[in-house]
Coordinates of C-alpha atoms (C1' of nucleotides) in Angstrom, one line a residue:
Chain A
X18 CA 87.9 -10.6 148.1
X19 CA 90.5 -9.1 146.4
X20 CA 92.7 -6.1 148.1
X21 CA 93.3 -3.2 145.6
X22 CA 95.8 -0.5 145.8
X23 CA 94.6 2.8 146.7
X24 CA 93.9 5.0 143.6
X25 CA 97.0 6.4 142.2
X26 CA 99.3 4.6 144.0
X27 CA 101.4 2.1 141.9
X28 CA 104.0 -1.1 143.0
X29 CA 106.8 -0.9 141.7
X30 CA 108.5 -4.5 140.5
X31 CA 112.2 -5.7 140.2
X32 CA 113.1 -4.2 136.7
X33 CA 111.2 -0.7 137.3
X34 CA 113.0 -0.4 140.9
X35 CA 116.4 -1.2 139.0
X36 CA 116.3 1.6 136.8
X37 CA 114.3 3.9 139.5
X38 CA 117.4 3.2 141.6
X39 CA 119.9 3.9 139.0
X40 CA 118.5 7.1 138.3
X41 CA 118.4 8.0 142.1
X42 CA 122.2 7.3 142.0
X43 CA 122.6 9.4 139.6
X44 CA 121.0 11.8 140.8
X45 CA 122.9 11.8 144.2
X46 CA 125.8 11.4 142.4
X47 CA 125.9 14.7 140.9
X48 CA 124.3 16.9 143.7
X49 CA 127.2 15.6 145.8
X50 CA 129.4 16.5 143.9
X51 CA 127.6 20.3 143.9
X52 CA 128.3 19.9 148.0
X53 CA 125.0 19.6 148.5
X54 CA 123.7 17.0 152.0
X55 CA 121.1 15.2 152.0
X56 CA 118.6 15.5 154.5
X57 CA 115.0 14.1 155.1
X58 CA 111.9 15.4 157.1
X59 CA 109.3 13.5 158.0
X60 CA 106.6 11.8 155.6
X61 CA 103.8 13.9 157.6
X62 CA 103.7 17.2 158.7
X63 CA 101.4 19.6 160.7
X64 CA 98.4 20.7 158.3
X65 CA 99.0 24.2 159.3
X66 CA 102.5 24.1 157.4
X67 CA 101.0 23.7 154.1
X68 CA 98.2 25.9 154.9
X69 CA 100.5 29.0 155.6
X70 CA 102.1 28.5 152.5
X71 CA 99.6 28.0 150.1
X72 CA 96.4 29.2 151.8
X73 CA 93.7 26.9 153.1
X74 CA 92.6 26.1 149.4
X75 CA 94.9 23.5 149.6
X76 CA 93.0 21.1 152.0
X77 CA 91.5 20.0 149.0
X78 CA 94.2 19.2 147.4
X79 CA 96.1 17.2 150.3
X80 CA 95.4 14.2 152.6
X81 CA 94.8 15.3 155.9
X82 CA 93.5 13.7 159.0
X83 CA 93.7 13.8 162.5
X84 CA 95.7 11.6 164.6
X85 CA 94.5 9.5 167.8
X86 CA 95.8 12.8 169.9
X87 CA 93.5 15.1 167.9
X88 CA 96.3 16.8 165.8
X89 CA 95.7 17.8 162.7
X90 CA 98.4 16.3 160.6
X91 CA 98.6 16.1 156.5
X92 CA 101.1 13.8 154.3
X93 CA 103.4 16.4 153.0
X94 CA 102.5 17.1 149.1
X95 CA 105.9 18.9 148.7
X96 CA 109.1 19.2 150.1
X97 CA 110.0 22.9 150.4
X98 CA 107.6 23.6 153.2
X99 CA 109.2 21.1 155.3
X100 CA 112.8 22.0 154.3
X101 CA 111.7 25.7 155.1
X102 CA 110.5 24.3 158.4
X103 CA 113.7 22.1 159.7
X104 CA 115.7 25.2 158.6
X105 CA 114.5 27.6 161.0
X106 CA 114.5 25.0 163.8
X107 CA 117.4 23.5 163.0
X108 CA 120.1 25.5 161.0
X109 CA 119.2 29.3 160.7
X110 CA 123.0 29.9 163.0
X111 CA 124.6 27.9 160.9
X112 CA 127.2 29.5 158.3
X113 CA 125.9 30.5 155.0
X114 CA 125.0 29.5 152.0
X115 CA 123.3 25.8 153.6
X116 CA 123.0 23.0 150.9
X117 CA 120.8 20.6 150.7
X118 CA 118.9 17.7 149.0
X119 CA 116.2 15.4 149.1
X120 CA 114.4 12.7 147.8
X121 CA 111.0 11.4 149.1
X122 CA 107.6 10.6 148.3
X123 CA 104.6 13.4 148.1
X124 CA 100.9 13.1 148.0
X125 CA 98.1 15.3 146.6
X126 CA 94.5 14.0 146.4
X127 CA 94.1 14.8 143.0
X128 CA 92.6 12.8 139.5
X129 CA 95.5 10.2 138.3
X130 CA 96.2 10.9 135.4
X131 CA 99.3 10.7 132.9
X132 CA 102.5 11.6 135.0
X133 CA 100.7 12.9 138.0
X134 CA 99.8 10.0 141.0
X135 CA 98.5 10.3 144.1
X136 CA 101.7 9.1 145.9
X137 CA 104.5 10.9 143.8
X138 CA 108.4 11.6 144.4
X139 CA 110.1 14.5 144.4
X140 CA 114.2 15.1 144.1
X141 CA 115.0 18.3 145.0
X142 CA 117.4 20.8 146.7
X143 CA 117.3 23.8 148.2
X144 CA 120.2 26.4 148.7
X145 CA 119.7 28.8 152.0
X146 CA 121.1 31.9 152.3
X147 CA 123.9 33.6 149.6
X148 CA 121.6 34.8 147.1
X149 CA 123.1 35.4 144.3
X150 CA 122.9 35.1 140.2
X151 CA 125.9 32.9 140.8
X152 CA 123.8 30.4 142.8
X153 CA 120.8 30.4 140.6
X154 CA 123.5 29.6 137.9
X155 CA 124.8 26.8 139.8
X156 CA 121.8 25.5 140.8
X157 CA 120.6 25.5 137.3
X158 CA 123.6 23.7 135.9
X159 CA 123.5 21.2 138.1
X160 CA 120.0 20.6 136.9
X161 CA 121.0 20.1 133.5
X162 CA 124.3 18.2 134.7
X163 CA 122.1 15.9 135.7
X164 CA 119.9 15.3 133.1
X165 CA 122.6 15.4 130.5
X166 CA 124.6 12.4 132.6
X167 CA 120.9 10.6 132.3
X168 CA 121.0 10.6 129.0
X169 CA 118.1 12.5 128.2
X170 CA 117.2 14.4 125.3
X171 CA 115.5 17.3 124.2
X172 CA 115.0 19.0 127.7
X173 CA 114.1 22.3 127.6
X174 CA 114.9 24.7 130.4
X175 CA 113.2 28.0 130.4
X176 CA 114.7 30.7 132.7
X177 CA 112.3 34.0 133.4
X178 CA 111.9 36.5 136.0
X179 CA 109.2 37.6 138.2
X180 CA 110.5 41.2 139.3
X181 CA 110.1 42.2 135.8
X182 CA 107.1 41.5 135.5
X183 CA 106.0 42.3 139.0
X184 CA 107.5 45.6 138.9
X185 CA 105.5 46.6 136.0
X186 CA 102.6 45.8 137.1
X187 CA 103.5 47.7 140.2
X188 CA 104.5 50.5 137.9
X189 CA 100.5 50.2 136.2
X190 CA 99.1 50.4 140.1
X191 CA 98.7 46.5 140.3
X192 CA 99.6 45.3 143.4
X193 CA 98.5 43.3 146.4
X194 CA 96.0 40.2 145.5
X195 CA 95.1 41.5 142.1
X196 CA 98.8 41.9 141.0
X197 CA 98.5 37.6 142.1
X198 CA 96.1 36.9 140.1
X199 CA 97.4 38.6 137.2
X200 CA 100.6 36.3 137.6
X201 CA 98.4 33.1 138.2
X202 CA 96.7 33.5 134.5
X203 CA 100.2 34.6 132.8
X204 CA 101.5 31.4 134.7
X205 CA 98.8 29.7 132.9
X206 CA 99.5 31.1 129.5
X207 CA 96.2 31.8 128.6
X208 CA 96.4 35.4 127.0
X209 CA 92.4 35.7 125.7
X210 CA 92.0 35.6 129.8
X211 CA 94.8 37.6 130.5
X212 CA 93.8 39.9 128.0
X213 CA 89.9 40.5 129.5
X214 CA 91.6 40.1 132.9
X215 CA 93.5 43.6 132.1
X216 CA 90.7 44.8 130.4
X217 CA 88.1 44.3 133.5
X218 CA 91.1 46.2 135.8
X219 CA 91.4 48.8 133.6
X220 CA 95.0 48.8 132.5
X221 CA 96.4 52.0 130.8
X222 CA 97.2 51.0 127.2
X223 CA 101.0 51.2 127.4
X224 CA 101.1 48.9 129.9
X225 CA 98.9 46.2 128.7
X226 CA 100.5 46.1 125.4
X227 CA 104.0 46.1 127.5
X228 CA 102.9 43.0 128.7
X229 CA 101.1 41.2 126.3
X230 CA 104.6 41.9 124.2
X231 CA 106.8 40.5 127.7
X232 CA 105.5 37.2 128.1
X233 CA 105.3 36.4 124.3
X234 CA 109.2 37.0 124.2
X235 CA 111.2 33.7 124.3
X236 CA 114.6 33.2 123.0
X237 CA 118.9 32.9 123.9
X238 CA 120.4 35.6 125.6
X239 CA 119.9 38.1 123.0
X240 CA 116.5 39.0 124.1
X241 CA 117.3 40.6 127.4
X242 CA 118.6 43.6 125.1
X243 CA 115.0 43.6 123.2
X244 CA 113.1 43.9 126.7
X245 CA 115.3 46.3 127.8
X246 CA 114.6 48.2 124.6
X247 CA 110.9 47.5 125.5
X248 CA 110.6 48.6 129.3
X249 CA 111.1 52.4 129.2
X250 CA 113.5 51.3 132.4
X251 CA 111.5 51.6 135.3
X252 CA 114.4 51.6 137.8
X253 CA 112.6 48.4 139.9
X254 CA 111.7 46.4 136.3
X255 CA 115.6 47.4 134.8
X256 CA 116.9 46.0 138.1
X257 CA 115.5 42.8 137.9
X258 CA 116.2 42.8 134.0
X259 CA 120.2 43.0 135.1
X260 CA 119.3 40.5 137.5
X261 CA 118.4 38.0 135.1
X262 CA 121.3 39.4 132.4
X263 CA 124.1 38.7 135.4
X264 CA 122.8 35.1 136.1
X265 CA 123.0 34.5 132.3
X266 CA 126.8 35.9 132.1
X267 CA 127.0 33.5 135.1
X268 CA 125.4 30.3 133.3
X269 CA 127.8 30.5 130.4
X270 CA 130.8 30.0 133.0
X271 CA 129.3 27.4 134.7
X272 CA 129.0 25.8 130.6
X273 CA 125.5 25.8 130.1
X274 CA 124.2 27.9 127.8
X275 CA 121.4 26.0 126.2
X276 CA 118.4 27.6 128.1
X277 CA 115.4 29.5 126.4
X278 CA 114.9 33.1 128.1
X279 CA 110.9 33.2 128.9
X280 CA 109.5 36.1 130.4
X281 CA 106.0 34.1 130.5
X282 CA 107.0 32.0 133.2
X283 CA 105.6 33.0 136.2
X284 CA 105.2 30.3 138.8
X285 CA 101.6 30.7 140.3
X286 CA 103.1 30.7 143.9
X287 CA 103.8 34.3 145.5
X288 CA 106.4 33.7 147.2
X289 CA 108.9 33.4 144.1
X290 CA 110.3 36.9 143.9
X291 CA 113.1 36.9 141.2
X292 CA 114.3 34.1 139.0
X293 CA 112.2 31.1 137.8
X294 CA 112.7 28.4 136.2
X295 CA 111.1 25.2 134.4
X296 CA 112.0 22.0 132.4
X297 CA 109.8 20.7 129.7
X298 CA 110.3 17.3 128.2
X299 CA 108.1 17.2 124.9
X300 CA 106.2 14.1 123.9
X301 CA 104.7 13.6 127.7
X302 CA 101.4 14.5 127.4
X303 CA 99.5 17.4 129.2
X304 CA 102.4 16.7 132.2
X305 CA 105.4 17.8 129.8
X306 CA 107.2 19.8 132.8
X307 CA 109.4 17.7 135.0
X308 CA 110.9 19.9 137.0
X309 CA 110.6 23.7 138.6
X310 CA 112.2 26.1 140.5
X311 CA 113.5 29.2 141.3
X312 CA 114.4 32.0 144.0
X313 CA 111.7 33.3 146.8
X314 CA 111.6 34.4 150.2
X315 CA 109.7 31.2 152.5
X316 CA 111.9 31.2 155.4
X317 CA 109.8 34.1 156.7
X318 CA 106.4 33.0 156.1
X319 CA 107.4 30.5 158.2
X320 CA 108.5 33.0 161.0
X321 CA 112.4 32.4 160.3
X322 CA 114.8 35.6 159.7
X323 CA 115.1 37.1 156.0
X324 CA 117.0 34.4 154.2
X325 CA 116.7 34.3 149.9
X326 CA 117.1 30.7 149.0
X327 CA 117.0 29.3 145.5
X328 CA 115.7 25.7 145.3
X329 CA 114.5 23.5 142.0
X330 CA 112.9 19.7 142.4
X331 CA 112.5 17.1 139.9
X332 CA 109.5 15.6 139.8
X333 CA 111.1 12.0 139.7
X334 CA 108.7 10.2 138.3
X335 CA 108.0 12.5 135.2
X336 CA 112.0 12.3 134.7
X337 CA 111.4 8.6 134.7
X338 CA 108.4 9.2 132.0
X339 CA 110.5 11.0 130.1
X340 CA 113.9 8.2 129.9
X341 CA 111.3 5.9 128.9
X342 CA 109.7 7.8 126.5
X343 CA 113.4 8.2 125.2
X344 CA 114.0 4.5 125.5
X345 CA 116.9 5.0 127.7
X346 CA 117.0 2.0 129.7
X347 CA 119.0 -0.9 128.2
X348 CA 116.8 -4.2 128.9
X349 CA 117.5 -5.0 132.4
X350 CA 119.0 -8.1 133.1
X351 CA 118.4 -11.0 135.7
X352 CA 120.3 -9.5 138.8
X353 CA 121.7 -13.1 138.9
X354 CA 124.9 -14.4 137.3
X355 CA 124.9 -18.2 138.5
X356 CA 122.9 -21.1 139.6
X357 CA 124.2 -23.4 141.5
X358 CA 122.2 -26.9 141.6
X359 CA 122.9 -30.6 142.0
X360 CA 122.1 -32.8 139.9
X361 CA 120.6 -35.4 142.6
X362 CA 118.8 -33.1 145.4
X363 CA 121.2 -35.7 147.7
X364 CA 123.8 -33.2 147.3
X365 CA 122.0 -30.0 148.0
X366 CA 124.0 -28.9 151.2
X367 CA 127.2 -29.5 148.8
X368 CA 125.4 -26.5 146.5
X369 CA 124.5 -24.6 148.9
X370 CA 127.8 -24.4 150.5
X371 CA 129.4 -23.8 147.1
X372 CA 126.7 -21.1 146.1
X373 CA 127.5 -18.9 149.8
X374 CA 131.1 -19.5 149.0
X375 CA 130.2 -17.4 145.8
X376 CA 128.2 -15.4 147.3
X377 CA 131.1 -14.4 150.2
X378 CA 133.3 -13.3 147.1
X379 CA 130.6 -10.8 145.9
X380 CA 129.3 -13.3 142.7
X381 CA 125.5 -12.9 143.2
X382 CA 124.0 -16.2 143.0
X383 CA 121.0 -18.2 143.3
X384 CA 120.9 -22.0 144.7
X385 CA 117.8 -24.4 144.5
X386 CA 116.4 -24.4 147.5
X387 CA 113.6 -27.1 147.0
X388 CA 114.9 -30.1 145.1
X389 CA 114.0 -29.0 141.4
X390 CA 114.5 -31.1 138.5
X391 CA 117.4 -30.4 136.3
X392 CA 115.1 -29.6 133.4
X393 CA 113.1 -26.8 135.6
X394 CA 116.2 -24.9 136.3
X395 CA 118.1 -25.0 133.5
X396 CA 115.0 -23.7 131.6
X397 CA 114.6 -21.2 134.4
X398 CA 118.2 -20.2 134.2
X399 CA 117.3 -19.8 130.3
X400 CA 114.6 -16.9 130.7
X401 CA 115.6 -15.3 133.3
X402 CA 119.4 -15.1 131.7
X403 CA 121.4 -16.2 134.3
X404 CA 124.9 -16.8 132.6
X405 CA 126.4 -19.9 134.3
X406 CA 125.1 -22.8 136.3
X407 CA 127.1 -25.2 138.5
X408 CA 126.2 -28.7 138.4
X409 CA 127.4 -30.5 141.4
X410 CA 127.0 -34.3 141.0
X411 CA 128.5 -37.6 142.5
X412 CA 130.4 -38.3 140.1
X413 CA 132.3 -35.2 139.7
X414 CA 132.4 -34.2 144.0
X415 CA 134.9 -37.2 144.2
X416 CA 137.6 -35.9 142.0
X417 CA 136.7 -32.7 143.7
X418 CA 135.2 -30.7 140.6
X419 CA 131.9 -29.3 140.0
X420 CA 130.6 -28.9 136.2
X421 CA 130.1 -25.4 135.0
X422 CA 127.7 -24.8 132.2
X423 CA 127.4 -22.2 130.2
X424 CA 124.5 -21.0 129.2
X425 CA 125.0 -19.1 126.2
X426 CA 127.3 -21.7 124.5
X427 CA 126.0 -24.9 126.4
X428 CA 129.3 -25.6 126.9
X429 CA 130.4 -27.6 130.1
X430 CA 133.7 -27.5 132.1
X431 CA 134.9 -29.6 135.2
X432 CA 136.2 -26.9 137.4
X433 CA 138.0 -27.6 141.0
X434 CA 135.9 -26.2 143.6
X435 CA 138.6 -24.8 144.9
X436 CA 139.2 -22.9 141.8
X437 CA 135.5 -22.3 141.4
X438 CA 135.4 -18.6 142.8
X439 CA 138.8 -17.7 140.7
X440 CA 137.0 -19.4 137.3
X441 CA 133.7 -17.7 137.5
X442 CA 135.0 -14.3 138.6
X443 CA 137.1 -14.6 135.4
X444 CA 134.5 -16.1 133.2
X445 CA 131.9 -12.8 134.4
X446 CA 135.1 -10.7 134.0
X447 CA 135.1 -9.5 137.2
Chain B
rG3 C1' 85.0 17.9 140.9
rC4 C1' 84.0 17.7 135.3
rC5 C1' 84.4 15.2 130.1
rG6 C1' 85.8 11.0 126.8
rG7 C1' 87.8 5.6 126.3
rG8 C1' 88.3 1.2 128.8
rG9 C1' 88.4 -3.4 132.6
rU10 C1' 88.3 -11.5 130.2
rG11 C1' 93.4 -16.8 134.2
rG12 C1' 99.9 -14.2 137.2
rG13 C1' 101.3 -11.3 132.2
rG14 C1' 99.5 -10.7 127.0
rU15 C1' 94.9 -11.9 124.3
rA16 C1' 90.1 -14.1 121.2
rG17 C1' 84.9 -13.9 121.7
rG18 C1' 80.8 -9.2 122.1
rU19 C1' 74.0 -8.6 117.0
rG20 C1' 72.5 -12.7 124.6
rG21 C1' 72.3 -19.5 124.1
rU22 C1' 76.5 -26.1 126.0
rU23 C1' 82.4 -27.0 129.4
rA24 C1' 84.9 -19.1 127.3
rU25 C1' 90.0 -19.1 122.6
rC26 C1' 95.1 -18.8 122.0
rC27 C1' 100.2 -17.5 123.7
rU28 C1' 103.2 -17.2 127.9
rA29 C1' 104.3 -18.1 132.9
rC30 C1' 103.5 -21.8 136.8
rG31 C1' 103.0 -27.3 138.7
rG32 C1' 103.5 -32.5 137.1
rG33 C1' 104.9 -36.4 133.6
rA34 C1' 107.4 -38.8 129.1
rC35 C1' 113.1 -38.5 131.3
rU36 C1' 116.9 -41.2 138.4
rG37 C1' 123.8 -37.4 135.3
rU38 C1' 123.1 -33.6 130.2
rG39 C1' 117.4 -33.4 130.8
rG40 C1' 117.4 -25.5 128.3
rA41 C1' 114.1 -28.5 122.8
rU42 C1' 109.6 -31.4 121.9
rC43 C1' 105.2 -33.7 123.4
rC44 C1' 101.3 -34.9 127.1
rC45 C1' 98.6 -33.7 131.5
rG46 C1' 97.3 -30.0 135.1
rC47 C1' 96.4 -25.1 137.5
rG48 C1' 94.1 -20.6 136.6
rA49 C1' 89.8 -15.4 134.3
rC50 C1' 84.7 -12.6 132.3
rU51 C1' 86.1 -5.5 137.8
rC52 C1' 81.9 -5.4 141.7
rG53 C1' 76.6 -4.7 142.6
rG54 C1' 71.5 -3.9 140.8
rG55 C1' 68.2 -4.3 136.4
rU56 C1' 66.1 -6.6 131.7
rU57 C1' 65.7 -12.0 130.3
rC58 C1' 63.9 -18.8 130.5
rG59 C1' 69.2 -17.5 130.0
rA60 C1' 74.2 -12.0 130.6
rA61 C1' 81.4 -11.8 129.6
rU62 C1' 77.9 -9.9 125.8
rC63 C1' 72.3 -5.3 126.7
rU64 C1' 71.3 -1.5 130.7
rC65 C1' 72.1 1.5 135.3
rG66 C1' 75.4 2.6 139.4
rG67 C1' 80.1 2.0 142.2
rC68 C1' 85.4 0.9 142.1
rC69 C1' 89.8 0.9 139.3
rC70 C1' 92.8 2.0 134.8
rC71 C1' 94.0 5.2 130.4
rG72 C1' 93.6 10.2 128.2
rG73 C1' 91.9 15.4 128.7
rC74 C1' 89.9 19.9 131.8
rC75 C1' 90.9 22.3 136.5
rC76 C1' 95.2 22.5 139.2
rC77 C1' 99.9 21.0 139.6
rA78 C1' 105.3 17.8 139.9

RNA sequence: GCCGGGGUGGGGUAGGUGGUUAUCCUACGGGACUGUGGAUCCCGCGACUCGGGUUCGAAUCUCGGCCCCGGCCCCA
């Protein structure tokens, strides 16, 4: 009987985990270079810490179980929670603004489906404390550093604001639960619903067509004087309006100015209070946004102090998705450069000391272990592209050189073996 | 949870109106070939997603489960 993987799970194999890795280098690379630490919480968490974010709705959409001690315990399907968590236990007294990052695996019990899996990973960072339009700015240039040192194409990073949009509707008497819900279907973008939605709450006209006109309005920087044309400045909306038109000053000092203002964005989850922001990558199917963010207030749903933090994740594998889709990734190569092999298996300690004196000088090498014939490894040094083998025969051991093929050429050499390190490191161009 | 399309050796595939031993490529093991042998040739290994039904007979028709792909919901 044959052992499947769980649904929506996937292995990942030599060349996917080389170009995984070298995007998680990257990745570190430039959040390091931001100041920001990594850290890492635990792969399961107490149920009750995603259930006081989100609301007990989301049982359905997480693994949960109890453990042998009666606990009830759920595998984390995001990161934030937990980061919100180890903050208050862990760092609250510590000097603001706190910077940190992350990279681990989530899990939502939900259909597989194109760019969303059961067992997902998420590469994020969150930035406690210091709220400011210059750390959204920052935090949204290092999202497009990073992306831009990938290589990737054709991102598109929409910046909006929720206390516009909030404070309207505040202004129209829409507040509490009902105010949510109204944010959940502009989130969605579905305007027939949000249109009956306004309808069935009985909206004054200005108001509706107010925001019906907001969250069509997408465009450069030039649009926050339109809304501001729009909103008859309701002190709360204007405010969050200059918000948004400080962290844009502040975006075009940090050197990123290619964003699309879009008031439409409104991040279903209520505890986003100001700026918001998403990435779309075209061409991925009905899971085109790889990455999300913004500023809200979690610390204190979590019983911590009043502490603003701005945090953003990539979802990694979508960011994967979309390199490929891009064809980013040069074919990889084997992770091999030589093979060493005698030619008569009676000299195979000979090769194997030869291939860990390689090995000792940083030349990543492979030795037959088992005695093949010639024919079997030098046809197996031909698909897998290993560059040079080292033949180490009789004949050649007594004048004290070993024959280097190679393989692209088929051209031989008698090397020393003392010389053997020096000649390959040169020949790889090390 | 709902809707559509799928599932044939390790990987990629042919076959599909039921009928011998299921096609081909590749990978893998062995040989021609005990120091030049990466080619070629030969041999071998290895599969019809699982279970029920129809039938003399099912990879093929049918029902259900599982899994994969795409979409809805929701989300990253």
């Amino acid at each position: 009987m044959e052992i499947q993987k769980p649904r929506g799970t996937r292995d990942f194999l030599f060349n996917e985990m080389k170009e995984r890795k070298g995007v998680e280098i990257t990745m570190r690379r430039i959040f390091e270079t931001y100041g920001y630490g990594e850290i890492k919480t635990p792969v399961f968490e107490e149920l009750s810490l995603f259930t006081t974010k989100s609301g007990e709705g989301i049982k359905d959409q997480i693994y949960h179980f109890q453990d042998k001690g009666g606990r009830d315990l759920a595998l984390r399907p995001e990161l934030t929670a937990p980061v919100a968590r180890m903050y208050i236990k862990e760092l609250q007294k510590t000097t603001k603004p706190v910077k940190m990052y992350y990279f681990g695996s989530c899990f939502r019990y939900e259909r597989p489906q194109a760019g969303r899996w059961r067992q997902f990973w998420q590469f994020g960072c969150e930035l406690i404390g210091g709220k400011s339009p210059g750390s959204e700015a920052e935090v949204i240039s290092m999202a497009a550093h990073c992306l831009e040192e990938l290589g990737l194409e054709d991102f598109e990073i929409h910046i909006g604001n929720l206390g516009i949009l909030r404070n309207i509707l505040k202004d129209a008497n829409i507040q509490g639960n009902l105010q949510d819900q109204v944010m959940g279907v502009i989130d969605k973008g579905d305007v027939k619903e949000l249109i009956s939605l306004l309808e069935n709450i009985d909206v004054d006209d200005n108001s509706r067509e107010l925001l019906l006109k907001l969250i069509e309005m997408k465009g450069n920087s030039s649009i926050v004087k339109d809304v501001e044309a729009l909103i008859n400045c309701s002190e709360h909306a204007c405010n969050a309006l200059f918000e948004l038109e400080e962290l844009l000053e502040s975006l075009e000092a940090f050197g990123f100015s290619n964003y699309v203002v879009n008031l439409g964005i409104a991040r279903g989850l209520d505890y986003y209070t100001g700026t918001v922001f998403e990435i779309y990558v075209h061409g991925l199917g009905a899971q085109k946004q790889i990455s999300g963010g913004g500023t809200y207030n979690l610390i204190e749903i979590f019983g911590g102090e009043n502490v603003e933090s701005t945090g953003f994740a990539f979802g990694f594998d979508r960011v994967m998705d979309a390199l490929k889709k891009q064809e980013k990734f040069i074919e990889a190569k084997s992770s091999v450069d030589v093979f060493v092999t005698p030619i008569k298996s009676d000299l195979k300690l000979k090769a194997f000391d030869i291939a860990q004196k390689l090995r000792k000088n940083g030349i990543s090498t492979d030795v037959d272990l088992v005695g093949k014939k010639l024919k079997k490894i030098l046809s197996y040094a031909d698909t897998l592209g290993i560059n040079y083998v080292v033949l180490v025969g009789a004949m050649d051991i007594e004048e004290g050189n070993v024959t280097v093929k190679d393989m692209l050429t088929g051209e031989q050499e008698k090397v020393k073996i003392e010389n053997i390190v020096d000649f390959l490191e040169h020949k790889l161009g090390n």
